[in-house]
mmCIF file of N, CA and C in Angstrom:
data_model
loop_
_atom_site.group_PDB
_atom_site.id
_atom_site.type_symbol
_atom_site.label_atom_id
_atom_site.label_comp_id
_atom_site.label_asym_id
_atom_site.label_seq_id
_atom_site.Cartn_x
_atom_site.Cartn_y
_atom_site.Cartn_z
ATOM 1 N N MET A 23 -12.172 27.472 -72.524
ATOM 2 C CA MET A 23 -11.281 26.741 -71.669
ATOM 3 C C MET A 23 -11.617 27.061 -70.214
ATOM 4 N N ILE A 24 -11.807 26.036 -69.402
ATOM 5 C CA ILE A 24 -12.121 26.217 -67.990
ATOM 6 C C ILE A 24 -10.870 26.648 -67.241
ATOM 7 N N LYS A 25 -11.034 27.658 -66.375
ATOM 8 C CA LYS A 25 -9.933 28.146 -65.547
ATOM 9 C C LYS A 25 -10.351 28.049 -64.091
ATOM 10 N N ASN A 26 -9.524 27.422 -63.281
ATOM 11 C CA ASN A 26 -9.757 27.337 -61.844
ATOM 12 C C ASN A 26 -8.675 28.128 -61.136
ATOM 13 N N TYR A 27 -9.089 29.118 -60.366
ATOM 14 C CA TYR A 27 -8.153 29.924 -59.595
ATOM 15 C C TYR A 27 -8.235 29.491 -58.138
ATOM 16 N N ILE A 28 -7.094 29.174 -57.555
ATOM 17 C CA ILE A 28 -7.005 28.898 -56.123
ATOM 18 C C ILE A 28 -6.313 30.101 -55.510
ATOM 19 N N ILE A 29 -7.016 30.795 -54.632
ATOM 20 C CA ILE A 29 -6.494 32.031 -54.055
ATOM 21 C C ILE A 29 -6.371 31.858 -52.551
ATOM 22 N N LEU A 30 -5.180 32.130 -52.037
ATOM 23 C CA LEU A 30 -4.935 32.116 -50.599
ATOM 24 C C LEU A 30 -5.021 33.560 -50.121
ATOM 25 N N ALA A 31 -5.881 33.831 -49.146
ATOM 26 C CA ALA A 31 -6.083 35.202 -48.679
ATOM 27 C C ALA A 31 -6.101 35.243 -47.159
ATOM 28 N N HIS A 32 -5.779 36.431 -46.633
ATOM 29 C CA HIS A 32 -5.865 36.594 -45.186
ATOM 30 C C HIS A 32 -6.355 37.977 -44.784
ATOM 31 N N LYS A 33 -6.367 38.931 -45.711
ATOM 32 C CA LYS A 33 -6.884 40.266 -45.410
ATOM 33 C C LYS A 33 -7.320 40.929 -46.716
ATOM 34 N N ALA A 34 -7.909 42.105 -46.587
ATOM 35 C CA ALA A 34 -8.311 42.948 -47.724
ATOM 36 C C ALA A 34 -9.370 42.303 -48.619
ATOM 37 N N PRO A 35 -10.576 42.045 -48.095
ATOM 38 C CA PRO A 35 -11.624 41.442 -48.926
ATOM 39 C C PRO A 35 -12.018 42.296 -50.130
ATOM 40 N N GLU A 36 -11.971 43.626 -49.992
ATOM 41 C CA GLU A 36 -12.324 44.487 -51.127
ATOM 42 C C GLU A 36 -11.330 44.314 -52.270
ATOM 43 N N GLN A 37 -10.058 44.206 -51.936
ATOM 44 C CA GLN A 37 -9.030 44.000 -52.954
ATOM 45 C C GLN A 37 -9.218 42.640 -53.632
ATOM 46 N N LEU A 38 -9.557 41.628 -52.850
ATOM 47 C CA LEU A 38 -9.807 40.300 -53.413
ATOM 48 C C LEU A 38 -10.980 40.346 -54.388
ATOM 49 N N GLN A 39 -12.052 41.046 -54.027
ATOM 50 C CA GLN A 39 -13.208 41.150 -54.923
ATOM 51 C C GLN A 39 -12.833 41.863 -56.219
ATOM 52 N N ARG A 40 -12.007 42.905 -56.131
ATOM 53 C CA ARG A 40 -11.565 43.602 -57.351
ATOM 54 C C ARG A 40 -10.768 42.661 -58.253
ATOM 55 N N MET A 41 -9.905 41.849 -57.655
ATOM 56 C CA MET A 41 -9.111 40.910 -58.449
ATOM 57 C C MET A 41 -10.019 39.889 -59.127
ATOM 58 N N ILE A 42 -10.988 39.361 -58.391
ATOM 59 C CA ILE A 42 -11.920 38.387 -58.966
ATOM 60 C C ILE A 42 -12.710 39.021 -60.107
ATOM 61 N N THR A 43 -13.151 40.248 -59.924
ATOM 62 C CA THR A 43 -13.897 40.946 -60.974
ATOM 63 C C THR A 43 -13.063 41.080 -62.245
ATOM 64 N N GLN A 44 -11.782 41.378 -62.098
ATOM 65 C CA GLN A 44 -10.895 41.520 -63.260
ATOM 66 C C GLN A 44 -10.651 40.187 -63.967
ATOM 67 N N LEU A 45 -10.549 39.105 -63.209
ATOM 68 C CA LEU A 45 -10.245 37.793 -63.788
ATOM 69 C C LEU A 45 -11.483 37.038 -64.272
ATOM 70 N N ASP A 46 -12.647 37.460 -63.814
ATOM 71 C CA ASP A 46 -13.869 36.685 -64.028
ATOM 72 C C ASP A 46 -14.314 36.671 -65.489
ATOM 73 N N ASP A 47 -14.701 35.496 -65.927
ATOM 74 C CA ASP A 47 -15.421 35.309 -67.180
ATOM 75 C C ASP A 47 -16.243 34.029 -67.020
ATOM 76 N N GLU A 48 -16.998 33.674 -68.027
ATOM 77 C CA GLU A 48 -17.925 32.540 -67.890
ATOM 78 C C GLU A 48 -17.226 31.197 -67.692
ATOM 79 N N ASP A 49 -15.931 31.132 -67.945
ATOM 80 C CA ASP A 49 -15.191 29.875 -67.797
ATOM 81 C C ASP A 49 -14.339 29.823 -66.529
ATOM 82 N N ALA A 50 -14.433 30.822 -65.673
ATOM 83 C CA ALA A 50 -13.579 30.896 -64.485
ATOM 84 C C ALA A 50 -14.316 30.420 -63.236
ATOM 85 N N MET A 51 -13.581 29.714 -62.380
ATOM 86 C CA MET A 51 -14.054 29.334 -61.041
ATOM 87 C C MET A 51 -13.011 29.823 -60.047
ATOM 88 N N PHE A 52 -13.470 30.291 -58.891
ATOM 89 C CA PHE A 52 -12.576 30.820 -57.869
ATOM 90 C C PHE A 52 -12.764 30.033 -56.574
ATOM 91 N N PHE A 53 -11.684 29.459 -56.103
ATOM 92 C CA PHE A 53 -11.681 28.720 -54.845
ATOM 93 C C PHE A 53 -10.822 29.512 -53.870
ATOM 94 N N ILE A 54 -11.450 30.022 -52.822
ATOM 95 C CA ILE A 54 -10.784 30.923 -51.891
ATOM 96 C C ILE A 54 -10.475 30.189 -50.591
ATOM 97 N N HIS A 55 -9.196 30.148 -50.240
ATOM 98 C CA HIS A 55 -8.792 29.629 -48.932
ATOM 99 C C HIS A 55 -8.423 30.823 -48.071
ATOM 100 N N LEU A 56 -9.135 30.991 -46.957
ATOM 101 C CA LEU A 56 -8.814 32.050 -46.008
ATOM 102 C C LEU A 56 -7.971 31.471 -44.893
ATOM 103 N N ASP A 57 -6.952 32.223 -44.507
ATOM 104 C CA ASP A 57 -6.163 31.836 -43.353
ATOM 105 C C ASP A 57 -7.110 31.661 -42.164
ATOM 106 N N ALA A 58 -6.792 30.734 -41.279
ATOM 107 C CA ALA A 58 -7.670 30.434 -40.144
ATOM 108 C C ALA A 58 -7.903 31.647 -39.250
ATOM 109 N N LYS A 59 -6.978 32.605 -39.252
ATOM 110 C CA LYS A 59 -7.141 33.804 -38.421
ATOM 111 C C LYS A 59 -8.020 34.861 -39.087
ATOM 112 N N ALA A 60 -8.277 34.742 -40.361
ATOM 113 C CA ALA A 60 -9.047 35.754 -41.099
ATOM 114 C C ALA A 60 -10.523 35.691 -40.717
ATOM 115 N N ASP A 61 -11.184 36.837 -40.815
ATOM 116 C CA ASP A 61 -12.607 36.951 -40.488
ATOM 117 C C ASP A 61 -13.442 36.514 -41.699
ATOM 118 N N LEU A 62 -13.960 35.298 -41.651
ATOM 119 C CA LEU A 62 -14.734 34.739 -42.760
ATOM 120 C C LEU A 62 -15.951 35.597 -43.077
ATOM 121 N N THR A 63 -16.632 36.090 -42.055
ATOM 122 C CA THR A 63 -17.838 36.898 -42.261
ATOM 123 C C THR A 63 -17.534 38.145 -43.087
ATOM 124 N N ALA A 64 -16.429 38.806 -42.797
ATOM 125 C CA ALA A 64 -16.059 40.016 -43.551
ATOM 126 C C ALA A 64 -15.853 39.690 -45.026
ATOM 127 N N PHE A 65 -15.234 38.558 -45.314
ATOM 128 C CA PHE A 65 -15.008 38.163 -46.706
ATOM 129 C C PHE A 65 -16.315 37.768 -47.383
ATOM 130 N N GLU A 66 -17.161 37.026 -46.689
ATOM 131 C CA GLU A 66 -18.429 36.586 -47.289
ATOM 132 C C GLU A 66 -19.341 37.760 -47.615
ATOM 133 N N GLN A 67 -19.236 38.846 -46.863
ATOM 134 C CA GLN A 67 -20.066 40.024 -47.126
ATOM 135 C C GLN A 67 -19.611 40.780 -48.370
ATOM 136 N N VAL A 68 -18.328 40.703 -48.693
ATOM 137 C CA VAL A 68 -17.770 41.488 -49.794
ATOM 138 C C VAL A 68 -17.504 40.649 -51.041
ATOM 139 N N VAL A 69 -16.945 39.469 -50.854
ATOM 140 C CA VAL A 69 -16.518 38.630 -51.976
ATOM 141 C C VAL A 69 -17.673 37.725 -52.376
ATOM 142 N N LYS A 70 -18.260 38.024 -53.532
ATOM 143 C CA LYS A 70 -19.442 37.283 -53.973
ATOM 144 C C LYS A 70 -19.368 37.008 -55.463
ATOM 145 N N GLY A 71 -20.106 36.025 -55.873
ATOM 146 C CA GLY A 71 -20.203 35.715 -57.290
ATOM 147 C C GLY A 71 -20.668 34.289 -57.470
ATOM 148 N N PRO A 72 -21.278 33.999 -58.613
ATOM 149 C CA PRO A 72 -21.817 32.659 -58.846
ATOM 150 C C PRO A 72 -20.737 31.585 -58.971
ATOM 151 N N ARG A 73 -19.520 32.007 -59.234
ATOM 152 C CA ARG A 73 -18.437 31.031 -59.405
ATOM 153 C C ARG A 73 -17.361 31.189 -58.333
ATOM 154 N N VAL A 74 -17.751 31.719 -57.176
ATOM 155 C CA VAL A 74 -16.830 31.893 -56.048
ATOM 156 C C VAL A 74 -17.203 30.898 -54.962
ATOM 157 N N GLN A 75 -16.230 30.145 -54.515
ATOM 158 C CA GLN A 75 -16.471 29.155 -53.463
ATOM 159 C C GLN A 75 -15.392 29.291 -52.392
ATOM 160 N N PHE A 76 -15.832 29.423 -51.136
ATOM 161 C CA PHE A 76 -14.896 29.451 -50.020
ATOM 162 C C PHE A 76 -14.613 28.020 -49.585
ATOM 163 N N ILE A 77 -13.357 27.719 -49.374
ATOM 164 C CA ILE A 77 -12.953 26.389 -48.925
ATOM 165 C C ILE A 77 -13.196 26.313 -47.426
ATOM 166 N N THR A 78 -13.905 25.287 -46.992
ATOM 167 C CA THR A 78 -14.310 25.206 -45.591
ATOM 168 C C THR A 78 -13.188 24.772 -44.658
ATOM 169 N N GLN A 79 -12.253 24.001 -45.147
ATOM 170 C CA GLN A 79 -11.136 23.564 -44.308
ATOM 171 C C GLN A 79 -10.090 24.674 -44.292
ATOM 172 N N ARG A 80 -10.012 25.394 -43.169
ATOM 173 C CA ARG A 80 -9.110 26.543 -43.074
ATOM 174 C C ARG A 80 -7.926 26.208 -42.180
ATOM 175 N N GLU A 81 -6.750 26.652 -42.604
ATOM 176 C CA GLU A 81 -5.520 26.426 -41.853
ATOM 177 C C GLU A 81 -4.728 27.715 -41.801
ATOM 178 N N HIS A 82 -3.791 27.771 -40.851
ATOM 179 C CA HIS A 82 -2.881 28.914 -40.777
ATOM 180 C C HIS A 82 -1.855 28.797 -41.894
ATOM 181 N N CYS A 83 -1.645 29.873 -42.611
ATOM 182 C CA CYS A 83 -0.610 29.933 -43.652
ATOM 183 C C CYS A 83 0.327 31.068 -43.276
ATOM 184 N N LEU A 84 1.501 30.716 -42.815
ATOM 185 C CA LEU A 84 2.452 31.736 -42.394
ATOM 186 C C LEU A 84 2.910 32.551 -43.600
ATOM 187 N N PRO A 85 2.889 33.886 -43.489
ATOM 188 C CA PRO A 85 3.219 34.725 -44.644
ATOM 189 C C PRO A 85 4.716 34.960 -44.817
ATOM 190 N N CYS A 86 5.464 33.911 -45.075
ATOM 191 C CA CYS A 86 6.885 34.124 -45.343
ATOM 192 C C CYS A 86 7.240 33.480 -46.675
ATOM 193 N N GLU A 87 8.107 34.137 -47.393
ATOM 194 C CA GLU A 87 8.471 33.691 -48.730
ATOM 195 C C GLU A 87 9.074 32.293 -48.687
ATOM 196 N N GLY A 88 8.622 31.449 -49.576
ATOM 197 C CA GLY A 88 9.156 30.096 -49.644
ATOM 198 C C GLY A 88 8.627 29.176 -48.566
ATOM 199 N N ASN A 89 7.561 29.563 -47.915
ATOM 200 C CA ASN A 89 6.995 28.761 -46.831
ATOM 201 C C ASN A 89 6.458 27.448 -47.389
ATOM 202 N N PRO A 90 6.976 26.312 -46.930
ATOM 203 C CA PRO A 90 6.495 25.033 -47.472
ATOM 204 C C PRO A 90 5.029 24.759 -47.154
ATOM 205 N N SER A 91 4.473 25.376 -46.097
ATOM 206 C CA SER A 91 3.063 25.129 -45.784
ATOM 207 C C SER A 91 2.153 25.672 -46.882
ATOM 208 N N LEU A 92 2.555 26.746 -47.556
ATOM 209 C CA LEU A 92 1.749 27.280 -48.657
ATOM 210 C C LEU A 92 1.707 26.303 -49.821
ATOM 211 N N LEU A 93 2.844 25.744 -50.159
ATOM 212 C CA LEU A 93 2.897 24.763 -51.244
ATOM 213 C C LEU A 93 2.107 23.514 -50.879
ATOM 214 N N THR A 94 2.253 23.053 -49.649
ATOM 215 C CA THR A 94 1.509 21.881 -49.183
ATOM 216 C C THR A 94 0.012 22.149 -49.252
ATOM 217 N N ARG A 95 -0.409 23.341 -48.848
ATOM 218 C CA ARG A 95 -1.833 23.694 -48.862
ATOM 219 C C ARG A 95 -2.360 23.722 -50.300
ATOM 220 N N CYS A 96 -1.604 24.304 -51.207
ATOM 221 C CA CYS A 96 -2.037 24.348 -52.612
ATOM 222 C C CYS A 96 -2.176 22.948 -53.182
ATOM 223 N N ARG A 97 -1.234 22.090 -52.885
ATOM 224 C CA ARG A 97 -1.316 20.711 -53.379
ATOM 225 C C ARG A 97 -2.546 20.005 -52.829
ATOM 226 N N SER A 98 -2.828 20.214 -51.548
ATOM 227 C CA SER A 98 -3.990 19.544 -50.962
ATOM 228 C C SER A 98 -5.290 20.089 -51.550
ATOM 229 N N LEU A 99 -5.336 21.381 -51.867
ATOM 230 C CA LEU A 99 -6.530 21.962 -52.485
ATOM 231 C C LEU A 99 -6.748 21.393 -53.879
ATOM 232 N N CYS A 100 -5.663 21.205 -54.613
ATOM 233 C CA CYS A 100 -5.773 20.681 -55.978
ATOM 234 C C CYS A 100 -6.191 19.218 -56.001
ATOM 235 N N SER A 101 -5.798 18.473 -54.994
ATOM 236 C CA SER A 101 -6.109 17.042 -54.990
ATOM 237 C C SER A 101 -7.456 16.748 -54.349
ATOM 238 N N GLY A 102 -8.102 17.765 -53.805
ATOM 239 C CA GLY A 102 -9.432 17.571 -53.252
ATOM 240 C C GLY A 102 -9.380 17.358 -51.802
#
């Protein structure tokens, strides 16, 4: 069964790589959205894998519980 993970991140690239390593199998794909303020280079140096893809369209995602921008962003990622 194919699994697609959409992950919103803004810090801790090492922690993100550990999570991907734990979830990874031959049927998994990882789509990473980095907050626009996050350092893309730092993540690209640490977070790697044949099924890891960084989303090029980056936006600010305010880190507050129930933030509608997070839901809107997830919907837009799912619809392409």
